[in-house]
Amino acid sequence: MGEIFVSRGCGQVTGDITAPEGTVVVSGRGSVEGKITCQRLEVNGEVRGMCTAGNAEIGATGSVTGGLRYWSLTVQPGGGLCGEISQQDPPSDGAELPEKLVQRKDIRKTSPAVDSGDDSGQ
């Protein structure tokens, strides 16, 4: 087991992948078992291990099991994420948040409905 410095994973990789300023793509048939550290992560295959990424996207056929640290996260319907999940602070270099995150400021929080268990209709 060793370290791999690449930007695209199409096969099966066992080991750590590091691309501090780049993008790591795990394709639909790809799998990674190990730690991934990168600026942008796109998962359409399977990842088992701890991932740290500025921007992470899990596609409809992708899954991450183990853990994910991110500051921007998108999970497409059908994508899977299981393990320790934590949001990091955005970069301090003056980079702006992605538009999707900015738009979410308009969403209002609501309290969940509470079922009293009373079926009398009152």
mmCIF file of N, CA and C in Angstrom:
data_model
loop_
_atom_site.group_PDB
_atom_site.id
_atom_site.type_symbol
_atom_site.label_atom_id
_atom_site.label_comp_id
_atom_site.label_asym_id
_atom_site.label_seq_id
_atom_site.Cartn_x
_atom_site.Cartn_y
_atom_site.Cartn_z
ATOM 1 N N MET A 1 0.853 -1.173 0.000
ATOM 2 C CA MET A 1 0.000 0.000 0.000
ATOM 3 C C MET A 1 0.893 1.229 0.000
ATOM 4 N N GLY A 2 0.544 2.223 -0.816
ATOM 5 C CA GLY A 2 1.347 3.429 -0.912
ATOM 6 C C GLY A 2 0.485 4.622 -1.197
ATOM 7 N N GLU A 3 1.110 5.684 -1.676
ATOM 8 C CA GLU A 3 0.387 6.898 -2.013
ATOM 9 C C GLU A 3 0.386 7.081 -3.513
ATOM 10 N N ILE A 4 -0.741 7.584 -4.036
ATOM 11 C CA ILE A 4 -0.889 7.813 -5.462
ATOM 12 C C ILE A 4 -1.234 9.281 -5.668
ATOM 13 N N PHE A 5 -0.551 9.922 -6.597
ATOM 14 C CA PHE A 5 -0.823 11.318 -6.921
ATOM 15 C C PHE A 5 -1.378 11.353 -8.341
ATOM 16 N N VAL A 6 -2.720 11.377 -8.461
ATOM 17 C CA VAL A 6 -3.391 11.345 -9.758
ATOM 18 C C VAL A 6 -4.588 12.282 -9.725
ATOM 19 N N SER A 7 -5.273 12.387 -10.869
ATOM 20 C CA SER A 7 -6.468 13.226 -10.899
ATOM 21 C C SER A 7 -7.718 12.461 -11.319
ATOM 22 N N ARG A 8 -7.585 11.246 -11.838
ATOM 23 C CA ARG A 8 -8.764 10.511 -12.291
ATOM 24 C C ARG A 8 -8.579 9.037 -11.959
ATOM 25 N N GLY A 9 -9.562 8.465 -11.246
ATOM 26 C CA GLY A 9 -9.492 7.053 -10.895
ATOM 27 C C GLY A 9 -10.526 6.258 -11.660
ATOM 28 N N CYS A 10 -10.093 5.420 -12.596
ATOM 29 C CA CYS A 10 -11.024 4.658 -13.428
ATOM 30 C C CYS A 10 -11.033 3.181 -13.068
ATOM 31 N N GLY A 11 -10.027 2.718 -12.374
ATOM 32 C CA GLY A 11 -9.942 1.310 -12.023
ATOM 33 C C GLY A 11 -10.126 1.138 -10.534
ATOM 34 N N GLN A 12 -9.430 0.149 -9.993
ATOM 35 C CA GLN A 12 -9.485 -0.106 -8.558
ATOM 36 C C GLN A 12 -8.174 0.348 -7.938
ATOM 37 N N VAL A 13 -8.277 1.199 -6.912
ATOM 38 C CA VAL A 13 -7.098 1.748 -6.259
ATOM 39 C C VAL A 13 -7.169 1.417 -4.781
ATOM 40 N N THR A 14 -6.076 0.872 -4.255
ATOM 41 C CA THR A 14 -5.937 0.685 -2.818
ATOM 42 C C THR A 14 -4.754 1.534 -2.392
ATOM 43 N N GLY A 15 -5.015 2.567 -1.625
ATOM 44 C CA GLY A 15 -3.972 3.504 -1.215
ATOM 45 C C GLY A 15 -4.531 4.903 -1.140
ATOM 46 N N ASP A 16 -3.690 5.830 -0.721
ATOM 47 C CA ASP A 16 -4.107 7.216 -0.556
ATOM 48 C C ASP A 16 -3.928 7.984 -1.858
ATOM 49 N N ILE A 17 -4.865 8.882 -2.152
ATOM 50 C CA ILE A 17 -4.800 9.731 -3.337
ATOM 51 C C ILE A 17 -4.765 11.178 -2.869
ATOM 52 N N THR A 18 -3.780 11.932 -3.355
ATOM 53 C CA THR A 18 -3.623 13.326 -2.961
ATOM 54 C C THR A 18 -3.534 14.211 -4.192
ATOM 55 N N ALA A 19 -4.400 15.218 -4.255
ATOM 56 C CA ALA A 19 -4.370 16.236 -5.311
ATOM 57 C C ALA A 19 -4.784 17.551 -4.663
ATOM 58 N N PRO A 20 -3.889 18.172 -3.857
ATOM 59 C CA PRO A 20 -4.261 19.325 -3.038
ATOM 60 C C PRO A 20 -4.892 20.482 -3.802
ATOM 61 N N GLU A 21 -4.477 20.725 -5.024
ATOM 62 C CA GLU A 21 -5.018 21.829 -5.809
ATOM 63 C C GLU A 21 -5.855 21.333 -6.980
ATOM 64 N N GLY A 22 -6.079 20.028 -7.079
ATOM 65 C CA GLY A 22 -6.727 19.477 -8.258
ATOM 66 C C GLY A 22 -8.036 18.767 -7.968
ATOM 67 N N THR A 23 -8.527 18.097 -9.007
ATOM 68 C CA THR A 23 -9.786 17.363 -8.963
ATOM 69 C C THR A 23 -9.510 15.875 -9.018
ATOM 70 N N VAL A 24 -10.175 15.123 -8.155
ATOM 71 C CA VAL A 24 -10.123 13.660 -8.201
ATOM 72 C C VAL A 24 -11.494 13.179 -8.644
ATOM 73 N N VAL A 25 -11.519 12.372 -9.713
ATOM 74 C CA VAL A 25 -12.760 11.818 -10.238
ATOM 75 C C VAL A 25 -12.690 10.307 -10.111
ATOM 76 N N VAL A 26 -13.664 9.725 -9.417
ATOM 77 C CA VAL A 26 -13.790 8.271 -9.339
ATOM 78 C C VAL A 26 -14.964 7.916 -10.246
ATOM 79 N N SER A 27 -14.651 7.284 -11.371
ATOM 80 C CA SER A 27 -15.674 7.023 -12.385
ATOM 81 C C SER A 27 -16.640 5.934 -11.937
ATOM 82 N N GLY A 28 -17.678 5.723 -12.730
ATOM 83 C CA GLY A 28 -18.722 4.755 -12.403
ATOM 84 C C GLY A 28 -18.214 3.353 -12.142
ATOM 85 N N ARG A 29 -17.177 2.942 -12.823
ATOM 86 C CA ARG A 29 -16.606 1.610 -12.602
ATOM 87 C C ARG A 29 -15.409 1.637 -11.660
ATOM 88 N N GLY A 30 -15.044 2.815 -11.191
ATOM 89 C CA GLY A 30 -13.871 2.952 -10.340
ATOM 90 C C GLY A 30 -14.178 2.701 -8.876
ATOM 91 N N SER A 31 -13.141 2.298 -8.146
ATOM 92 C CA SER A 31 -13.271 2.155 -6.699
ATOM 93 C C SER A 31 -11.947 2.529 -6.048
ATOM 94 N N VAL A 32 -12.046 3.153 -4.896
ATOM 95 C CA VAL A 32 -10.873 3.564 -4.136
ATOM 96 C C VAL A 32 -11.057 3.089 -2.709
ATOM 97 N N GLU A 33 -10.020 2.455 -2.177
ATOM 98 C CA GLU A 33 -9.996 2.098 -0.763
ATOM 99 C C GLU A 33 -8.778 2.780 -0.175
ATOM 100 N N GLY A 34 -9.027 3.866 0.562
ATOM 101 C CA GLY A 34 -7.943 4.667 1.118
ATOM 102 C C GLY A 34 -8.400 6.088 1.339
ATOM 103 N N LYS A 35 -7.457 6.930 1.708
ATOM 104 C CA LYS A 35 -7.741 8.329 2.011
ATOM 105 C C LYS A 35 -7.606 9.162 0.739
ATOM 106 N N ILE A 36 -8.573 10.076 0.510
ATOM 107 C CA ILE A 36 -8.513 10.995 -0.627
ATOM 108 C C ILE A 36 -8.479 12.421 -0.084
ATOM 109 N N THR A 37 -7.512 13.208 -0.564
ATOM 110 C CA THR A 37 -7.404 14.614 -0.204
ATOM 111 C C THR A 37 -7.285 15.411 -1.492
ATOM 112 N N CYS A 38 -8.219 16.353 -1.714
ATOM 113 C CA CYS A 38 -8.202 17.122 -2.960
ATOM 114 C C CYS A 38 -9.018 18.397 -2.804
ATOM 115 N N GLN A 39 -8.923 19.258 -3.809
ATOM 116 C CA GLN A 39 -9.729 20.475 -3.831
ATOM 117 C C GLN A 39 -11.159 20.158 -4.257
ATOM 118 N N ARG A 40 -11.309 19.329 -5.299
ATOM 119 C CA ARG A 40 -12.639 18.959 -5.803
ATOM 120 C C ARG A 40 -12.693 17.453 -5.955
ATOM 121 N N LEU A 41 -13.777 16.850 -5.464
ATOM 122 C CA LEU A 41 -13.966 15.402 -5.527
ATOM 123 C C LEU A 41 -15.276 15.095 -6.230
ATOM 124 N N GLU A 42 -15.211 14.246 -7.257
ATOM 125 C CA GLU A 42 -16.408 13.782 -7.961
ATOM 126 C C GLU A 42 -16.431 12.265 -7.854
ATOM 127 N N VAL A 43 -17.491 11.725 -7.254
ATOM 128 C CA VAL A 43 -17.585 10.278 -7.051
ATOM 129 C C VAL A 43 -18.800 9.740 -7.792
ATOM 130 N N ASN A 44 -18.542 8.892 -8.774
ATOM 131 C CA ASN A 44 -19.599 8.168 -9.475
ATOM 132 C C ASN A 44 -19.419 6.672 -9.282
ATOM 133 N N GLY A 45 -18.320 6.288 -8.656
ATOM 134 C CA GLY A 45 -18.028 4.896 -8.336
ATOM 135 C C GLY A 45 -18.126 4.697 -6.833
ATOM 136 N N GLU A 46 -17.178 3.944 -6.275
ATOM 137 C CA GLU A 46 -17.226 3.605 -4.852
ATOM 138 C C GLU A 46 -15.943 4.036 -4.157
ATOM 139 N N VAL A 47 -16.091 4.720 -3.009
ATOM 140 C CA VAL A 47 -14.952 5.119 -2.191
ATOM 141 C C VAL A 47 -15.164 4.567 -0.792
ATOM 142 N N ARG A 48 -14.137 3.892 -0.272
ATOM 143 C CA ARG A 48 -14.150 3.395 1.101
ATOM 144 C C ARG A 48 -12.936 3.984 1.808
ATOM 145 N N GLY A 49 -13.188 4.962 2.677
ATOM 146 C CA GLY A 49 -12.102 5.636 3.384
ATOM 147 C C GLY A 49 -12.486 7.067 3.700
ATOM 148 N N MET A 50 -11.552 7.786 4.300
ATOM 149 C CA MET A 50 -11.782 9.184 4.678
ATOM 150 C C MET A 50 -11.448 10.095 3.511
ATOM 151 N N CYS A 51 -12.367 11.009 3.177
ATOM 152 C CA CYS A 51 -12.163 11.970 2.089
ATOM 153 C C CYS A 51 -12.182 13.382 2.660
ATOM 154 N N THR A 52 -11.271 14.215 2.178
ATOM 155 C CA THR A 52 -11.256 15.627 2.524
ATOM 156 C C THR A 52 -11.218 16.407 1.223
ATOM 157 N N ALA A 53 -12.234 17.246 0.995
ATOM 158 C CA ALA A 53 -12.323 17.990 -0.262
ATOM 159 C C ALA A 53 -12.969 19.341 -0.029
ATOM 160 N N GLY A 54 -12.522 20.342 -0.773
ATOM 161 C CA GLY A 54 -13.188 21.638 -0.722
ATOM 162 C C GLY A 54 -14.598 21.522 -1.260
ATOM 163 N N ASN A 55 -14.722 21.007 -2.468
ATOM 164 C CA ASN A 55 -16.019 20.792 -3.110
ATOM 165 C C ASN A 55 -16.166 19.303 -3.377
ATOM 166 N N ALA A 56 -17.231 18.707 -2.887
ATOM 167 C CA ALA A 56 -17.461 17.279 -3.094
ATOM 168 C C ALA A 56 -18.808 17.072 -3.767
ATOM 169 N N GLU A 57 -18.821 16.187 -4.766
ATOM 170 C CA GLU A 57 -20.067 15.835 -5.438
ATOM 171 C C GLU A 57 -20.145 14.326 -5.541
ATOM 172 N N ILE A 58 -21.248 13.779 -5.037
ATOM 173 C CA ILE A 58 -21.497 12.346 -5.142
ATOM 174 C C ILE A 58 -22.614 12.177 -6.155
ATOM 175 N N GLY A 59 -22.290 11.516 -7.260
ATOM 176 C CA GLY A 59 -23.252 11.329 -8.336
ATOM 177 C C GLY A 59 -24.267 10.252 -8.013
ATOM 178 N N ALA A 60 -25.223 10.067 -8.915
ATOM 179 C CA ALA A 60 -26.324 9.122 -8.718
ATOM 180 C C ALA A 60 -25.845 7.689 -8.545
ATOM 181 N N THR A 61 -24.687 7.346 -9.099
ATOM 182 C CA THR A 61 -24.161 5.981 -8.970
ATOM 183 C C THR A 61 -22.988 5.917 -8.004
ATOM 184 N N GLY A 62 -22.707 7.016 -7.306
ATOM 185 C CA GLY A 62 -21.549 7.077 -6.418
ATOM 186 C C GLY A 62 -21.885 6.761 -4.977
ATOM 187 N N SER A 63 -20.854 6.308 -4.245
ATOM 188 C CA SER A 63 -21.030 6.090 -2.809
ATOM 189 C C SER A 63 -19.713 6.331 -2.085
ATOM 190 N N VAL A 64 -19.818 6.962 -0.918
ATOM 191 C CA VAL A 64 -18.679 7.184 -0.038
ATOM 192 C C VAL A 64 -19.022 6.546 1.294
ATOM 193 N N THR A 65 -18.165 5.637 1.740
ATOM 194 C CA THR A 65 -18.344 4.971 3.025
ATOM 195 C C THR A 65 -17.082 5.195 3.839
ATOM 196 N N GLY A 66 -17.218 5.755 5.016
ATOM 197 C CA GLY A 66 -16.061 6.007 5.869
ATOM 198 C C GLY A 66 -16.127 7.389 6.468
ATOM 199 N N GLY A 67 -15.982 8.408 5.655
ATOM 200 C CA GLY A 67 -16.055 9.762 6.166
ATOM 201 C C GLY A 67 -15.814 10.782 5.084
ATOM 202 N N LEU A 68 -16.340 11.991 5.313
ATOM 203 C CA LEU A 68 -16.176 13.073 4.346
ATOM 204 C C LEU A 68 -16.107 14.398 5.083
ATOM 205 N N ARG A 69 -15.026 15.148 4.844
ATOM 206 C CA ARG A 69 -14.896 16.530 5.312
ATOM 207 C C ARG A 69 -14.950 17.403 4.070
ATOM 208 N N TYR A 70 -15.781 18.431 4.069
ATOM 209 C CA TYR A 70 -16.015 19.245 2.882
ATOM 210 C C TYR A 70 -16.408 20.650 3.304
ATOM 211 N N TRP A 71 -16.424 21.597 2.353
ATOM 212 C CA TRP A 71 -17.059 22.888 2.635
ATOM 213 C C TRP A 71 -18.203 23.134 1.681
ATOM 214 N N SER A 72 -18.290 22.377 0.593
ATOM 215 C CA SER A 72 -19.436 22.434 -0.313
ATOM 216 C C SER A 72 -19.745 21.003 -0.737
ATOM 217 N N LEU A 73 -20.991 20.567 -0.546
ATOM 218 C CA LEU A 73 -21.357 19.172 -0.812
ATOM 219 C C LEU A 73 -22.626 19.098 -1.644
ATOM 220 N N THR A 74 -22.597 18.244 -2.675
ATOM 221 C CA THR A 74 -23.769 17.938 -3.478
ATOM 222 C C THR A 74 -23.894 16.427 -3.556
ATOM 223 N N VAL A 75 -25.074 15.907 -3.231
ATOM 224 C CA VAL A 75 -25.339 14.473 -3.382
ATOM 225 C C VAL A 75 -26.533 14.343 -4.319
ATOM 226 N N GLN A 76 -26.311 13.731 -5.473
ATOM 227 C CA GLN A 76 -27.378 13.527 -6.447
ATOM 228 C C GLN A 76 -28.322 12.432 -5.946
ATOM 229 N N PRO A 77 -29.599 12.457 -6.336
ATOM 230 C CA PRO A 77 -30.518 11.377 -5.962
ATOM 231 C C PRO A 77 -29.935 10.029 -6.387
ATOM 232 N N GLY A 78 -29.893 9.106 -5.452
ATOM 233 C CA GLY A 78 -29.310 7.793 -5.704
ATOM 234 C C GLY A 78 -27.902 7.660 -5.162
ATOM 235 N N GLY A 79 -27.224 8.782 -4.928
ATOM 236 C CA GLY A 79 -25.870 8.763 -4.373
ATOM 237 C C GLY A 79 -25.908 8.387 -2.901
ATOM 238 N N GLY A 80 -24.839 7.748 -2.418
ATOM 239 C CA GLY A 80 -24.809 7.292 -1.034
ATOM 240 C C GLY A 80 -23.663 7.892 -0.246
ATOM 241 N N LEU A 81 -23.925 8.192 1.020
ATOM 242 C CA LEU A 81 -22.922 8.752 1.915
ATOM 243 C C LEU A 81 -23.158 8.171 3.294
ATOM 244 N N CYS A 82 -22.182 7.418 3.796
ATOM 245 C CA CYS A 82 -22.343 6.747 5.082
ATOM 246 C C CYS A 82 -21.045 6.864 5.862
ATOM 247 N N GLY A 83 -21.123 7.399 7.065
ATOM 248 C CA GLY A 83 -19.933 7.533 7.895
ATOM 249 C C GLY A 83 -19.902 8.881 8.572
ATOM 250 N N GLU A 84 -18.717 9.283 9.001
ATOM 251 C CA GLU A 84 -18.524 10.558 9.678
ATOM 252 C C GLU A 84 -18.518 11.679 8.642
ATOM 253 N N ILE A 85 -19.412 12.647 8.819
ATOM 254 C CA ILE A 85 -19.554 13.730 7.855
ATOM 255 C C ILE A 85 -19.398 15.053 8.601
ATOM 256 N N SER A 86 -18.507 15.932 8.103
ATOM 257 C CA SER A 86 -18.353 17.229 8.757
ATOM 258 C C SER A 86 -18.061 18.314 7.733
ATOM 259 N N GLN A 87 -18.688 19.475 7.955
ATOM 260 C CA GLN A 87 -18.483 20.615 7.071
ATOM 261 C C GLN A 87 -17.358 21.469 7.628
ATOM 262 N N GLN A 88 -16.414 21.820 6.752
ATOM 263 C CA GLN A 88 -15.297 22.673 7.119
ATOM 264 C C GLN A 88 -15.669 24.125 6.859
ATOM 265 N N ASP A 89 -14.886 25.028 7.399
ATOM 266 C CA ASP A 89 -15.059 26.439 7.080
ATOM 267 C C ASP A 89 -14.634 26.667 5.637
ATOM 268 N N PRO A 90 -15.262 27.636 4.949
ATOM 269 C CA PRO A 90 -14.845 27.940 3.579
ATOM 270 C C PRO A 90 -13.400 28.428 3.558
ATOM 271 N N PRO A 91 -12.759 28.356 2.399
ATOM 272 C CA PRO A 91 -11.376 28.823 2.301
ATOM 273 C C PRO A 91 -11.258 30.278 2.734
ATOM 274 N N SER A 92 -10.150 30.617 3.355
ATOM 275 C CA SER A 92 -9.949 31.986 3.837
ATOM 276 C C SER A 92 -9.243 32.856 2.808
ATOM 277 N N ASP A 93 -9.068 32.356 1.585
ATOM 278 C CA ASP A 93 -8.347 33.111 0.559
ATOM 279 C C ASP A 93 -9.247 34.070 -0.215
ATOM 280 N N GLY A 94 -10.451 34.332 0.299
ATOM 281 C CA GLY A 94 -11.353 35.266 -0.361
ATOM 282 C C GLY A 94 -12.244 34.623 -1.402
ATOM 283 N N ALA A 95 -12.152 33.304 -1.568
ATOM 284 C CA ALA A 95 -12.999 32.620 -2.547
ATOM 285 C C ALA A 95 -14.455 32.737 -2.123
ATOM 286 N N GLU A 96 -15.323 32.924 -3.091
ATOM 287 C CA GLU A 96 -16.743 33.045 -2.797
ATOM 288 C C GLU A 96 -17.380 31.670 -2.718
ATOM 289 N N LEU A 97 -18.466 31.585 -1.961
ATOM 290 C CA LEU A 97 -19.213 30.340 -1.893
ATOM 291 C C LEU A 97 -19.884 30.065 -3.227
ATOM 292 N N PRO A 98 -20.030 28.797 -3.591
ATOM 293 C CA PRO A 98 -20.731 28.475 -4.831
ATOM 294 C C PRO A 98 -22.157 29.018 -4.800
ATOM 295 N N GLU A 99 -22.703 29.332 -5.973
ATOM 296 C CA GLU A 99 -24.037 29.915 -6.090
ATOM 297 C C GLU A 99 -25.087 29.055 -5.398
ATOM 298 N N LYS A 100 -24.972 27.725 -5.487
ATOM 299 C CA LYS A 100 -25.963 26.840 -4.867
ATOM 300 C C LYS A 100 -26.046 27.086 -3.366
ATOM 301 N N LEU A 101 -24.907 27.321 -2.713
ATOM 302 C CA LEU A 101 -24.927 27.564 -1.275
ATOM 303 C C LEU A 101 -25.505 28.938 -0.959
ATOM 304 N N VAL A 102 -25.185 29.925 -1.771
ATOM 305 C CA VAL A 102 -25.698 31.269 -1.546
ATOM 306 C C VAL A 102 -27.214 31.274 -1.673
ATOM 307 N N GLN A 103 -27.759 30.581 -2.659
ATOM 308 C CA GLN A 103 -29.200 30.530 -2.852
ATOM 309 C C GLN A 103 -29.900 29.883 -1.665
ATOM 310 N N ARG A 104 -29.270 28.976 -0.997
ATOM 311 C CA ARG A 104 -29.898 28.274 0.118
ATOM 312 C C ARG A 104 -30.171 29.190 1.300
ATOM 313 N N LYS A 105 -29.609 30.386 1.342
ATOM 314 C CA LYS A 105 -29.880 31.313 2.434
ATOM 315 C C LYS A 105 -31.353 31.698 2.476
ATOM 316 N N ASP A 106 -32.039 31.578 1.346
ATOM 317 C CA ASP A 106 -33.451 31.940 1.271
ATOM 318 C C ASP A 106 -34.366 30.885 1.888
ATOM 319 N N ILE A 107 -33.851 29.713 2.178
ATOM 320 C CA ILE A 107 -34.679 28.638 2.726
ATOM 321 C C ILE A 107 -34.952 28.923 4.201
ATOM 322 N N ARG A 108 -36.217 28.850 4.581
ATOM 323 C CA ARG A 108 -36.587 29.078 5.973
ATOM 324 C C ARG A 108 -36.647 27.757 6.717
ATOM 325 N N LYS A 109 -36.199 27.771 7.958
ATOM 326 C CA LYS A 109 -36.314 26.584 8.797
ATOM 327 C C LYS A 109 -37.715 26.541 9.382
ATOM 328 N N THR A 110 -38.302 25.362 9.414
ATOM 329 C CA THR A 110 -39.617 25.188 10.012
ATOM 330 C C THR A 110 -39.536 24.095 11.055
ATOM 331 N N SER A 111 -40.444 24.137 11.987
ATOM 332 C CA SER A 111 -40.497 23.098 13.010
ATOM 333 C C SER A 111 -41.178 21.869 12.437
ATOM 334 N N PRO A 112 -40.701 20.681 12.798
ATOM 335 C CA PRO A 112 -41.365 19.473 12.304
ATOM 336 C C PRO A 112 -42.757 19.341 12.907
ATOM 337 N N ALA A 113 -43.661 18.742 12.156
ATOM 338 C CA ALA A 113 -45.012 18.495 12.660
ATOM 339 C C ALA A 113 -44.934 17.473 13.784
ATOM 340 N N VAL A 114 -45.746 17.680 14.801
ATOM 341 C CA VAL A 114 -45.759 16.768 15.938
ATOM 342 C C VAL A 114 -47.080 16.022 15.939
ATOM 343 N N ASP A 115 -47.025 14.711 15.971
ATOM 344 C CA ASP A 115 -48.217 13.871 16.009
ATOM 345 C C ASP A 115 -48.586 13.643 17.467
ATOM 346 N N SER A 116 -49.765 14.123 17.855
ATOM 347 C CA SER A 116 -50.199 13.985 19.244
ATOM 348 C C SER A 116 -50.725 12.596 19.547
ATOM 349 N N GLY A 117 -50.947 11.807 18.508
ATOM 350 C CA GLY A 117 -51.471 10.461 18.715
ATOM 351 C C GLY A 117 -52.974 10.430 18.888
ATOM 352 N N ASP A 118 -53.627 11.584 18.831
ATOM 353 C CA ASP A 118 -55.070 11.680 19.005
ATOM 354 C C ASP A 118 -55.739 11.603 17.640
ATOM 355 N N ASP A 119 -56.514 10.562 17.392
ATOM 356 C CA ASP A 119 -57.178 10.365 16.106
ATOM 357 C C ASP A 119 -58.597 10.932 16.089
ATOM 358 N N SER A 120 -58.970 11.766 17.061
ATOM 359 C CA SER A 120 -60.338 12.266 17.152
ATOM 360 C C SER A 120 -60.624 13.369 16.139
ATOM 361 N N GLY A 121 -59.571 13.850 15.438
ATOM 362 C CA GLY A 121 -59.783 14.882 14.427
ATOM 363 C C GLY A 121 -59.798 16.281 14.987
ATOM 364 N N GLN A 122 -59.509 16.464 16.263
ATOM 365 C CA GLN A 122 -59.515 17.800 16.868
ATOM 366 C C GLN A 122 -58.161 18.411 16.812
#
